[in-house]
Amino acid sequence: MTSPSLEAARELLRQYPVVDGHNDLPWALREQVGYDLDARDISVHQNAHLHTDLPRLREGGVGAQFWSVYVRSDMPGPVPATLEQIDCVRQLIDRYPADLRRALTAADMEAARADGRIASLMGAEGGHSIANSLGTLRGLYELGVRYMTLTHNDNVAWADSATDQPVAGGLTNFGREVVREMNRLGMLVDLSHVAATTMRDALDTSDAPVIFSHSSARAVCDHPRNIPDDVLERLPANGGVAMVTFVPKFVLQAAVDWTAAADENMRAHGLHHLDTTPEAMKVHQAFEERRPRPVATVATVADHLDHMREAAGIDHLGIGGDYDGTAFTPDGLGDVSGYPNLIAELLDRGWSTSDLAKLTWQNAVRVLGAAEDVARDIQGKRSPSNATLEQLDR
């Protein structure tokens, strides 16, 4: 039997659907089938292979999706692979026109909602995708990329990552120029994955609202991928949005601790913690049998949102599930059909309809529109930057 809160959540999502800040379906399609979209026809359920397909996006009340055009940060020559990811998204939009609609602006997002299609936007996950070139950054924007995460898991030459050893101390001079050029273009500055020093430097530099496309609260779960309270507290002045993620090892402290122990166990056996060879999997499975993996839940994610609302305010929250970019998901949020479960949990906690409309739809649309407004103002005052890393960071 459907609970009253769950039915109310579904009704709300019919009017104010989810804008999800981060989904790695394009990379999953590359890894699984080499972009063979016949082999992974997302017009039908792909439960055995993917977290994401069109029936489950509809069931989950998703109205707009930022598709990540991610490539690995250790990949030589990342630009061609990034272009292939962009091409994958464009193929998906062309292949499923009744469900997906290309979106470049806040107005496009509203138009897609009005005609019942899922607004499809793109975000580049990691500044390595521009290969230290502002011209490449502009090229990605022209191809439809509307945010760039300044780093992924590794530092770039001009910005520190949350999960690498600090080198730049935040943003370098060239890194600040990247942020300024993104402001001039109207491309959102995404601070997921970056070090807290980089977050603070970006907020000091950016004239436009920033986003965290898939990050949660460090005060609730002490992981470097999460957002410290002092940064959350700066979002009202900046106008930005922090989009809570669902990845268990970022939202559940027990999962953080378990993952650290599992990684140490791999190293003790002379293996890299990301090794997926049969030998490594045997070592990992033996560890998991001895020490079962902790399980996050819908309530775990809601705890982050409660705290983030307290620290940043309801106008600065969103959702970024990271589906198809994580092997494990919380109970009740196993795939993209699960968003109503989170909204029902928040209703049960006393969140109002107006609060939830901001969380799911309004805040994300507003922040993209605000970035467009800032860009129009800057473009009347400043030409494109042709600065180079070598010039600014000698």
mmCIF file of N, CA and C in Angstrom, residues 138 199 201 267 295 339 347 369:
data_model
loop_
_atom_site.group_PDB
_atom_site.id
_atom_site.type_symbol
_atom_site.label_atom_id
_atom_site.label_comp_id
_atom_site.label_asym_id
_atom_site.label_seq_id
_atom_site.Cartn_x
_atom_site.Cartn_y
_atom_site.Cartn_z
ATOM 1 N N ARG A 138 35.878 27.419 -23.809
ATOM 2 C CA ARG A 138 34.840 28.076 -24.631
ATOM 3 C C ARG A 138 34.234 27.099 -25.636
ATOM 4 N N MET A 199 37.268 25.575 -2.798
ATOM 5 C CA MET A 199 35.907 26.106 -2.643
ATOM 6 C C MET A 199 35.946 27.576 -2.223
ATOM 7 N N ASP A 201 38.428 29.797 -2.392
ATOM 8 C CA ASP A 201 39.015 30.668 -3.418
ATOM 9 C C ASP A 201 38.024 30.927 -4.547
ATOM 10 N N ARG A 267 45.692 -2.711 0.203
ATOM 11 C CA ARG A 267 47.106 -2.327 0.178
ATOM 12 C C ARG A 267 47.962 -3.342 0.933
ATOM 13 N N VAL A 295 25.091 0.017 5.454
ATOM 14 C CA VAL A 295 24.065 0.385 4.478
ATOM 15 C C VAL A 295 23.473 1.751 4.834
ATOM 16 N N TYR A 339 13.565 8.925 -6.150
ATOM 17 C CA TYR A 339 13.435 10.289 -5.612
ATOM 18 C C TYR A 339 12.157 10.512 -4.793
ATOM 19 N N LEU A 347 8.802 15.205 3.691
ATOM 20 C CA LEU A 347 7.444 15.587 4.093
ATOM 21 C C LEU A 347 7.161 15.112 5.515
ATOM 22 N N GLY A 369 19.807 30.506 -14.420
ATOM 23 C CA GLY A 369 19.370 31.804 -14.933
ATOM 24 C C GLY A 369 20.215 32.943 -14.402
#
